[in-house]
Amino acid sequence: MAVAPTLRTVVRRSPLGLGVLAGGDALDRPVRWVAVSELEDPTPFLEGGELVLTTGMRLDAGNAASYVERLVGREVAGLGFGVGLGHETIPGELVEAATRAGLPLLEVPRDIPFVAIGKAVSELLAAEQYDELSRAFAAQGRLTRAALRPEGPRAVIDRLARELGGWAILLDEAGAVRHAAGRGSAGAADDLGPELERLRKITNRGAPASAAFSSPREHVIVQPFGARRVRGFLAVGLGRPFTPVAHTVVNAAGSLLTLAVEHGREYLAAERRVRSAVLRLLLAGQVDAGCETLERLGERLPAGPLVAIACAGEREAVLEAAGDEFAADGDTAGDGVVLLVPASQADAVAAALGEHGPVGVGDPAGLDDLRTGLDQAYQALAAARRGAVPVMRFADLAGRGLLCLLDSDAAAAFSSALLAPLRKYGSRADLLESLRVYLDCNGHWDAAAQRLGVHRHTLRYRMRRVAELVGRDLDDPAARAELWIALAVAPGDGSAGEPGRGLRLRRGGEAGHARETPATR
């Protein structure tokens, strides 16, 4: 409904010549319509808010007070009394009753037809409605221009808060605040949880809806936005009831947010498909074609060596965290997201992506050698998954040794099966520990026996027993390598040393001397 003109505005229409005889303090009441009635009780035919016009044909001193009382109970805007027909002047009893009740009482001159007053009110209503529509269209135009700015949805929220003089909040589909503007927005989101949950249940049933609720100090509207499913929520709060213009502006903002989100997602999806195609061209050695295709998007690959980063986290979260870096789907299904970043930024980007899932980082490579860099990133990613670490660099794999390349579950099962006969051999723990020391000393009998504190013949007997139990020839380098790996990955159990101790692997430069592994001795 349009904003109605006030009774004061009607009185000021000079051609009407209306005089105020009572209720002058209540002239700011809105006039929603004009009703002409000569009934003693017209209230059954009124809705409230009307300016009632009468010539007082059925009014006298006896019923004036009850007549006014009925009009006040119906909440009419005012009473206009036409003089010169039934009464030359307005009866004093009517003036007194209206004064006591605070009902505006207007004197209508004899030469002013009631229809003229009706036309004047109708014109004022039309003017108010036109002004309301103009304000709504102007606000929509400003919101649309805001939506075209680079910050898109955030600019719409800022503009909406200014247009309405309240606060506005943009929330994602989970209810997290993405942007807020306007005084009072900081703490408003905390009260929206129950309404968001209710809206989710309603919209999940296929019935799009919005919520409106009020408190003594503010009025709030919450509505979901999105085309095929809810992409987020718009919440708006005012310190006064929402007018029709305000409702129109809020609905326009919701539509613009839906367009921005849906079209933005479609554009990003298309852009990612092009980037994936560019990645395949680069990996196939068609560097010129790949760079030319990327330039048509207005982008360029960074100059200098590039580092390939492979990410296995949730796709949308990884792409959002990647920001402006070159990101694309992996070159084969299930490869997650691949990034190509300047070598100088690789560590920072990898650390940020590591918060969303395991990350593998290749060595710096030129455009002609990206396939090698990406293969390295995939190998590092596999090691990150096995080791349950957020970021693994290919350059670090060699320093971590052969064991980091093994699948931990498969390696543990292999170790358990191979060493089971030794663990079950009576209640003695000396076979496992003797084997461990024997291999740690690279098969040197005297050194191993000395460390164990036994005679070398005792150690030879134990190793023969080990060979019989595990079915392996300890003179075979391959058999030694298997046993070495089994002991290295085996958890300790009291019979084989400390939990997870494994073999002590030495490298050149550590205390002692560099030694060959049993498999290469």
CSV table of N, CA and C in Angstrom, one decimal, residues 36-169:
chain,number,residue,atom,x,y,z
A,36,VAL,N,-18.3,9.2,2.4
A,36,VAL,CA,-19.4,10.1,2.6
A,36,VAL,C,-20.6,9.3,3.1
A,37,SER,N,-21.1,9.8,4.3
A,37,SER,CA,-22.2,9.0,4.9
A,37,SER,C,-23.1,9.9,5.7
A,38,GLU,N,-24.4,9.7,5.6
A,38,GLU,CA,-25.3,10.4,6.4
A,38,GLU,C,-26.0,9.5,7.5
A,39,LEU,N,-25.4,8.3,7.6
A,39,LEU,CA,-25.9,7.4,8.6
A,39,LEU,C,-25.6,7.8,10.0
A,40,GLU,N,-26.4,7.5,10.9
A,40,GLU,CA,-26.2,7.8,12.3
A,40,GLU,C,-25.0,6.9,12.8
A,41,ASP,N,-24.8,5.7,12.2
A,41,ASP,CA,-23.7,4.9,12.6
A,41,ASP,C,-23.1,4.3,11.3
A,42,PRO,N,-22.1,5.0,10.7
A,42,PRO,CA,-21.5,4.5,9.5
A,42,PRO,C,-20.4,3.5,9.7
A,43,THR,N,-20.0,3.2,10.9
A,43,THR,CA,-18.8,2.4,11.2
A,43,THR,C,-18.8,1.0,10.6
A,44,PRO,N,-20.0,0.4,10.4
A,44,PRO,CA,-20.0,-1.0,9.8
A,44,PRO,C,-19.4,-0.9,8.3
A,45,PHE,N,-19.4,0.3,7.7
A,45,PHE,CA,-19.0,0.4,6.3
A,45,PHE,C,-17.6,1.0,6.2
A,46,LEU,N,-16.9,1.1,7.3
A,46,LEU,CA,-15.6,1.8,7.3
A,46,LEU,C,-14.5,0.7,7.7
A,47,GLU,N,-13.2,1.0,7.3
A,47,GLU,CA,-12.1,0.1,7.6
A,47,GLU,C,-11.2,0.8,8.6
A,48,GLY,N,-11.3,2.1,8.7
A,48,GLY,CA,-10.3,2.8,9.6
A,48,GLY,C,-9.4,3.6,8.7
A,49,GLY,N,-9.1,4.8,9.1
A,49,GLY,CA,-8.2,5.7,8.4
A,49,GLY,C,-8.9,6.6,7.4
A,50,GLU,N,-10.2,6.5,7.3
A,50,GLU,CA,-11.0,7.4,6.4
A,50,GLU,C,-11.2,8.8,6.9
A,51,LEU,N,-11.4,9.7,6.0
A,51,LEU,CA,-11.9,11.0,6.3
A,51,LEU,C,-13.4,11.0,6.0
A,52,VAL,N,-14.2,11.0,7.1
A,52,VAL,CA,-15.7,10.8,6.9
A,52,VAL,C,-16.3,12.2,6.7
A,53,LEU,N,-17.1,12.3,5.7
A,53,LEU,CA,-17.8,13.6,5.3
A,53,LEU,C,-19.3,13.4,5.5
A,54,THR,N,-19.9,14.4,6.1
A,54,THR,CA,-21.3,14.3,6.4
A,54,THR,C,-21.9,15.8,6.4
A,55,THR,N,-23.2,15.9,6.2
A,55,THR,CA,-23.9,17.2,6.4
A,55,THR,C,-24.7,17.2,7.7
A,56,GLY,N,-24.6,16.1,8.5
A,56,GLY,CA,-25.2,16.1,9.8
A,56,GLY,C,-26.7,15.9,9.7
A,57,MET,N,-27.3,15.3,8.7
A,57,MET,CA,-28.8,15.2,8.6
A,57,MET,C,-29.4,14.5,9.8
A,58,ARG,N,-28.7,13.5,10.3
A,58,ARG,CA,-29.2,12.7,11.4
A,58,ARG,C,-28.5,13.1,12.8
A,59,LEU,N,-27.8,14.2,12.8
A,59,LEU,CA,-27.1,14.5,14.0
A,59,LEU,C,-27.9,15.6,14.8
A,60,ASP,N,-27.9,15.5,16.1
A,60,ASP,CA,-28.5,16.6,16.9
A,60,ASP,C,-27.8,16.6,18.2
A,61,ALA,N,-28.2,17.4,19.1
A,61,ALA,CA,-27.5,17.6,20.4
A,61,ALA,C,-27.5,16.3,21.2
A,62,GLY,N,-28.5,15.4,21.0
A,62,GLY,CA,-28.7,14.2,21.8
A,62,GLY,C,-27.7,13.1,21.4
A,63,ASN,N,-27.4,13.0,20.1
A,63,ASN,CA,-26.6,11.9,19.6
A,63,ASN,C,-25.2,12.3,19.2
A,64,ALA,N,-24.8,13.5,19.3
A,64,ALA,CA,-23.5,14.0,18.8
A,64,ALA,C,-22.4,13.2,19.5
A,65,ALA,N,-22.4,13.1,20.8
A,65,ALA,CA,-21.4,12.5,21.6
A,65,ALA,C,-21.2,11.0,21.2
A,66,SER,N,-22.3,10.3,21.1
A,66,SER,CA,-22.2,8.8,20.8
A,66,SER,C,-21.7,8.7,19.3
A,67,TYR,N,-22.1,9.6,18.5
A,67,TYR,CA,-21.6,9.5,17.1
A,67,TYR,C,-20.1,9.7,17.0
A,68,VAL,N,-19.5,10.6,17.7
A,68,VAL,CA,-18.1,10.8,17.8
A,68,VAL,C,-17.4,9.6,18.4
A,69,GLU,N,-18.0,9.1,19.5
A,69,GLU,CA,-17.4,7.9,20.1
A,69,GLU,C,-17.3,6.7,19.2
A,70,ARG,N,-18.3,6.5,18.4
A,70,ARG,CA,-18.2,5.4,17.4
A,70,ARG,C,-17.2,5.6,16.4
A,71,LEU,N,-17.0,6.9,15.9
A,71,LEU,CA,-16.0,7.1,14.9
A,71,LEU,C,-14.6,7.0,15.5
A,72,VAL,N,-14.4,7.4,16.7
A,72,VAL,CA,-13.1,7.3,17.3
A,72,VAL,C,-12.8,5.8,17.5
A,73,GLY,N,-13.8,5.0,17.9
A,73,GLY,CA,-13.6,3.6,18.1
A,73,GLY,C,-13.2,2.9,16.8
A,74,ARG,N,-13.6,3.4,15.7
A,74,ARG,CA,-13.3,2.8,14.4
A,74,ARG,C,-12.0,3.3,13.8
A,75,GLU,N,-11.4,4.3,14.6
A,75,GLU,CA,-10.0,4.9,14.2
A,75,GLU,C,-10.1,5.6,12.8
A,76,VAL,N,-11.1,6.4,12.6
A,76,VAL,CA,-11.1,7.2,11.4
A,76,VAL,C,-10.1,8.3,11.5
A,77,ALA,N,-9.7,8.9,10.4
A,77,ALA,CA,-8.7,9.9,10.4
A,77,ALA,C,-9.3,11.2,10.9
A,78,GLY,N,-10.5,11.5,10.5
A,78,GLY,CA,-11.1,12.8,10.9
A,78,GLY,C,-12.6,12.8,10.4
A,79,LEU,N,-13.3,13.9,10.8
A,79,LEU,CA,-14.7,14.1,10.4
A,79,LEU,C,-14.8,15.5,9.7
A,80,GLY,N,-15.3,15.5,8.5
A,80,GLY,CA,-15.6,16.7,7.8
A,80,GLY,C,-17.1,17.0,7.8
A,81,PHE,N,-17.4,18.2,8.2
A,81,PHE,CA,-18.9,18.6,8.4
A,81,PHE,C,-19.2,19.7,7.4
A,82,GLY,N,-20.1,19.3,6.4
A,82,GLY,CA,-20.5,20.3,5.4
A,82,GLY,C,-21.6,21.2,6.0
A,83,VAL,N,-21.4,22.5,6.0
A,83,VAL,CA,-22.4,23.5,6.5
A,83,VAL,C,-23.2,24.0,5.4
A,84,GLY,N,-24.4,24.6,5.7
A,84,GLY,CA,-25.2,25.3,4.8
A,84,GLY,C,-26.3,24.4,4.2
A,85,LEU,N,-26.4,23.2,4.6
A,85,LEU,CA,-27.5,22.3,4.2
A,85,LEU,C,-28.4,21.9,5.4
A,86,GLY,N,-28.0,20.9,6.1
A,86,GLY,CA,-28.8,20.5,7.3
A,86,GLY,C,-28.6,21.5,8.4
A,87,HIS,N,-27.4,22.1,8.5
A,87,HIS,CA,-27.0,22.9,9.6
A,87,HIS,C,-26.2,24.1,9.0
A,88,GLU,N,-26.6,25.3,9.5
A,88,GLU,CA,-25.9,26.5,9.0
A,88,GLU,C,-24.5,26.6,9.7
A,89,THR,N,-24.4,26.1,10.8
A,89,THR,CA,-23.1,26.0,11.5
A,89,THR,C,-23.0,24.6,12.2
A,90,ILE,N,-21.8,24.2,12.5
A,90,ILE,CA,-21.6,22.9,13.2
A,90,ILE,C,-22.1,23.0,14.6
A,91,PRO,N,-23.0,22.0,15.0
A,91,PRO,CA,-23.5,22.0,16.3
A,91,PRO,C,-22.4,22.1,17.4
A,92,GLY,N,-22.6,22.9,18.4
A,92,GLY,CA,-21.7,23.1,19.5
A,92,GLY,C,-21.4,21.8,20.2
A,93,GLU,N,-22.5,20.9,20.4
A,93,GLU,CA,-22.3,19.7,21.1
A,93,GLU,C,-21.3,18.7,20.3
A,94,LEU,N,-21.4,18.8,19.0
A,94,LEU,CA,-20.4,18.0,18.1
A,94,LEU,C,-19.0,18.5,18.3
A,95,VAL,N,-18.9,19.8,18.3
A,95,VAL,CA,-17.5,20.4,18.5
A,95,VAL,C,-17.0,20.0,19.9
A,96,GLU,N,-17.8,20.1,20.9
A,96,GLU,CA,-17.3,19.8,22.2
A,96,GLU,C,-16.9,18.3,22.3
A,97,ALA,N,-17.8,17.4,21.7
A,97,ALA,CA,-17.5,16.0,21.8
A,97,ALA,C,-16.2,15.6,21.0
A,98,ALA,N,-16.0,16.2,19.9
A,98,ALA,CA,-14.8,16.0,19.1
A,98,ALA,C,-13.5,16.5,19.8
A,99,THR,N,-13.7,17.7,20.5
A,99,THR,CA,-12.6,18.2,21.3
A,99,THR,C,-12.2,17.3,22.4
A,100,ARG,N,-13.2,16.8,23.1
A,100,ARG,CA,-12.9,15.9,24.2
A,100,ARG,C,-12.2,14.6,23.8
A,101,ALA,N,-12.7,14.1,22.6
A,101,ALA,CA,-12.1,12.8,22.1
A,101,ALA,C,-10.9,13.0,21.3
A,102,GLY,N,-10.5,14.2,21.0
A,102,GLY,CA,-9.2,14.4,20.2
A,102,GLY,C,-9.5,14.1,18.7
A,103,LEU,N,-10.7,14.1,18.3
A,103,LEU,CA,-11.0,13.7,16.9
A,103,LEU,C,-10.9,15.0,16.0
A,104,PRO,N,-10.1,15.0,15.0
A,104,PRO,CA,-10.1,16.2,14.1
A,104,PRO,C,-11.4,16.5,13.4
A,105,LEU,N,-11.9,17.7,13.6
A,105,LEU,CA,-13.2,18.1,13.1
A,105,LEU,C,-13.0,19.2,12.1
A,106,LEU,N,-13.4,19.0,10.8
A,106,LEU,CA,-13.1,20.0,9.8
A,106,LEU,C,-14.4,20.6,9.3
A,107,GLU,N,-14.5,21.9,9.1
A,107,GLU,CA,-15.6,22.6,8.5
A,107,GLU,C,-15.5,22.7,7.0
A,108,VAL,N,-16.5,22.1,6.3
A,108,VAL,CA,-16.4,22.2,4.8
A,108,VAL,C,-17.4,23.3,4.4
A,109,PRO,N,-16.9,24.3,3.7
A,109,PRO,CA,-17.7,25.4,3.2
A,109,PRO,C,-18.9,24.9,2.3
A,110,ARG,N,-19.9,25.7,2.3
A,110,ARG,CA,-21.1,25.3,1.5
A,110,ARG,C,-20.8,25.1,0.0
A,111,ASP,N,-19.9,25.9,-0.5
A,111,ASP,CA,-19.6,25.9,-1.9
A,111,ASP,C,-18.6,24.8,-2.3
A,112,ILE,N,-18.1,24.0,-1.4
A,112,ILE,CA,-17.1,23.0,-1.7
A,112,ILE,C,-17.9,21.6,-1.7
A,113,PRO,N,-18.0,21.0,-2.9
A,113,PRO,CA,-18.7,19.7,-2.9
A,113,PRO,C,-17.8,18.6,-2.3
A,114,PHE,N,-18.4,17.6,-1.8
A,114,PHE,CA,-17.7,16.5,-1.2
A,114,PHE,C,-16.8,15.8,-2.2
A,115,VAL,N,-17.3,15.8,-3.4
A,115,VAL,CA,-16.5,15.1,-4.5
A,115,VAL,C,-15.1,15.8,-4.7
A,116,ALA,N,-15.1,17.1,-4.5
A,116,ALA,CA,-13.8,17.8,-4.7
A,116,ALA,C,-12.8,17.4,-3.6
A,117,ILE,N,-13.3,17.1,-2.4
A,117,ILE,CA,-12.4,16.6,-1.4
A,117,ILE,C,-11.9,15.2,-1.7
A,118,GLY,N,-12.9,14.4,-2.2
A,118,GLY,CA,-12.5,13.0,-2.6
A,118,GLY,C,-11.4,13.0,-3.7
A,119,LYS,N,-11.6,13.9,-4.7
A,119,LYS,CA,-10.6,14.0,-5.8
A,119,LYS,C,-9.2,14.5,-5.3
A,120,ALA,N,-9.3,15.4,-4.4
A,120,ALA,CA,-8.0,15.9,-3.8
A,120,ALA,C,-7.2,14.8,-3.1
A,121,VAL,N,-7.9,14.0,-2.3
A,121,VAL,CA,-7.3,13.0,-1.6
A,121,VAL,C,-6.8,11.9,-2.5
A,122,SER,N,-7.6,11.6,-3.6
A,122,SER,CA,-7.2,10.6,-4.6
A,122,SER,C,-5.9,11.1,-5.3
A,123,GLU,N,-5.8,12.4,-5.6
A,123,GLU,CA,-4.6,12.9,-6.3
A,123,GLU,C,-3.4,12.9,-5.4
A,124,LEU,N,-3.6,13.1,-4.1
A,124,LEU,CA,-2.5,13.1,-3.1
A,124,LEU,C,-2.0,11.6,-3.0
A,125,LEU,N,-3.0,10.7,-3.0
A,125,LEU,CA,-2.6,9.3,-2.9
A,125,LEU,C,-1.8,8.8,-4.1
A,126,ALA,N,-2.2,9.3,-5.3
A,126,ALA,CA,-1.5,9.0,-6.5
A,126,ALA,C,-0.1,9.6,-6.5
A,127,ALA,N,0.0,10.8,-6.0
A,127,ALA,CA,1.3,11.5,-6.0
A,127,ALA,C,2.2,10.8,-5.1
A,128,GLU,N,1.7,10.4,-3.9
A,128,GLU,CA,2.5,9.6,-2.9
A,128,GLU,C,3.0,8.3,-3.5
A,129,GLN,N,2.1,7.6,-4.3
A,129,GLN,CA,2.4,6.3,-4.9
A,129,GLN,C,3.5,6.5,-5.9
A,130,TYR,N,3.3,7.6,-6.7
A,130,TYR,CA,4.3,7.9,-7.8
A,130,TYR,C,5.7,8.2,-7.2
A,131,ASP,N,5.6,9.0,-6.1
A,131,ASP,CA,6.9,9.3,-5.4
A,131,ASP,C,7.5,8.0,-4.8
A,132,GLU,N,6.7,7.2,-4.3
A,132,GLU,CA,7.2,5.9,-3.7
A,132,GLU,C,7.9,5.1,-4.8
A,133,LEU,N,7.2,4.9,-5.9
A,133,LEU,CA,7.7,4.2,-7.0
A,133,LEU,C,9.0,4.8,-7.5
A,134,SER,N,9.1,6.1,-7.6
A,134,SER,CA,10.3,6.8,-8.1
A,134,SER,C,11.4,6.5,-7.1
A,135,ARG,N,11.2,6.6,-5.8
A,135,ARG,CA,12.2,6.3,-4.9
A,135,ARG,C,12.7,4.8,-5.0
A,136,ALA,N,11.7,3.9,-5.2
A,136,ALA,CA,12.1,2.5,-5.3
A,136,ALA,C,13.0,2.3,-6.6
A,137,PHE,N,12.5,2.9,-7.7
A,137,PHE,CA,13.3,2.7,-9.0
A,137,PHE,C,14.7,3.3,-8.8
A,138,ALA,N,14.8,4.5,-8.2
A,138,ALA,CA,16.1,5.1,-8.0
A,138,ALA,C,17.0,4.3,-7.2
A,139,ALA,N,16.4,3.7,-6.1
A,139,ALA,CA,17.3,2.9,-5.2
A,139,ALA,C,17.7,1.6,-6.0
A,140,GLN,N,16.8,1.0,-6.8
A,140,GLN,CA,17.2,-0.2,-7.6
A,140,GLN,C,18.3,0.2,-8.5
A,141,GLY,N,18.2,1.3,-9.1
A,141,GLY,CA,19.3,1.7,-10.0
A,141,GLY,C,20.6,1.9,-9.3
A,142,ARG,N,20.6,2.4,-8.1
A,142,ARG,CA,21.9,2.6,-7.4
A,142,ARG,C,22.4,1.2,-7.0
A,143,LEU,N,21.5,0.3,-6.6
A,143,LEU,CA,21.9,-1.1,-6.2
A,143,LEU,C,22.5,-1.8,-7.4
A,144,THR,N,21.9,-1.6,-8.6
A,144,THR,CA,22.4,-2.3,-9.8
A,144,THR,C,23.8,-1.8,-10.1
A,145,ARG,N,24.0,-0.5,-10.0
A,145,ARG,CA,25.4,0.0,-10.3
A,145,ARG,C,26.4,-0.5,-9.3
A,146,ALA,N,25.9,-0.7,-8.0
A,146,ALA,CA,26.8,-1.2,-7.0
A,146,ALA,C,27.2,-2.7,-7.4
A,147,ALA,N,26.2,-3.4,-7.9
A,147,ALA,CA,26.4,-4.8,-8.2
A,147,ALA,C,27.4,-5.0,-9.4
A,148,LEU,N,27.5,-3.9,-10.2
A,148,LEU,CA,28.5,-4.0,-11.3
A,148,LEU,C,29.9,-3.7,-10.9
A,149,ARG,N,30.1,-3.2,-9.7
A,149,ARG,CA,31.4,-2.9,-9.2
A,149,ARG,C,32.2,-4.2,-9.0
A,150,PRO,N,33.6,-4.1,-9.0
A,150,PRO,CA,34.4,-5.3,-8.8
A,150,PRO,C,34.1,-6.1,-7.6
A,151,GLU,N,33.7,-5.4,-6.5
A,151,GLU,CA,33.4,-6.2,-5.3
A,151,GLU,C,32.0,-6.8,-5.2
A,152,GLY,N,31.2,-6.5,-6.3
A,152,GLY,CA,29.9,-7.2,-6.5
A,152,GLY,C,29.0,-7.2,-5.2
A,153,PRO,N,28.8,-8.4,-4.7
A,153,PRO,CA,27.8,-8.6,-3.6
A,153,PRO,C,28.2,-7.7,-2.4
A,154,ARG,N,29.4,-7.5,-2.1
A,154,ARG,CA,29.8,-6.7,-0.9
A,154,ARG,C,29.3,-5.2,-1.2
A,155,ALA,N,29.5,-4.7,-2.4
A,155,ALA,CA,29.0,-3.4,-2.7
A,155,ALA,C,27.5,-3.3,-2.6
A,156,VAL,N,26.8,-4.3,-3.0
A,156,VAL,CA,25.3,-4.3,-2.9
A,156,VAL,C,24.9,-4.2,-1.4
A,157,ILE,N,25.6,-4.9,-0.5
A,157,ILE,CA,25.3,-4.8,0.9
A,157,ILE,C,25.6,-3.4,1.5
A,158,ASP,N,26.7,-2.9,1.1
A,158,ASP,CA,27.0,-1.5,1.5
A,158,ASP,C,26.0,-0.5,1.1
A,159,ARG,N,25.6,-0.6,-0.2
A,159,ARG,CA,24.6,0.3,-0.8
A,159,ARG,C,23.2,0.1,-0.1
A,160,LEU,N,22.8,-1.1,0.1
A,160,LEU,CA,21.5,-1.4,0.7
A,160,LEU,C,21.4,-0.8,2.1
A,161,ALA,N,22.5,-0.9,2.9
A,161,ALA,CA,22.5,-0.3,4.3
A,161,ALA,C,22.3,1.2,4.2
A,162,ARG,N,23.0,1.8,3.3
A,162,ARG,CA,22.9,3.3,3.1
A,162,ARG,C,21.5,3.7,2.6
A,163,GLU,N,20.9,2.9,1.7
A,163,GLU,CA,19.6,3.3,1.2
A,163,GLU,C,18.5,3.2,2.2
A,164,LEU,N,18.6,2.3,3.1
A,164,LEU,CA,17.5,2.1,4.1
A,164,LEU,C,17.8,2.7,5.4
A,165,GLY,N,19.1,3.1,5.7
A,165,GLY,CA,19.4,3.7,6.9
A,165,GLY,C,19.5,2.7,8.1
A,166,GLY,N,19.8,1.5,7.8
A,166,GLY,CA,19.8,0.4,8.8
A,166,GLY,C,21.1,-0.4,8.6
A,167,TRP,N,21.0,-1.7,8.9
A,167,TRP,CA,22.1,-2.6,8.7
A,167,TRP,C,21.8,-3.7,7.7
A,168,ALA,N,22.8,-4.2,7.1
A,168,ALA,CA,22.6,-5.3,6.1
A,168,ALA,C,23.7,-6.3,6.3
A,169,ILE,N,23.4,-7.6,6.2
A,169,ILE,CA,24.4,-8.6,6.4
A,169,ILE,C,24.3,-9.7,5.2
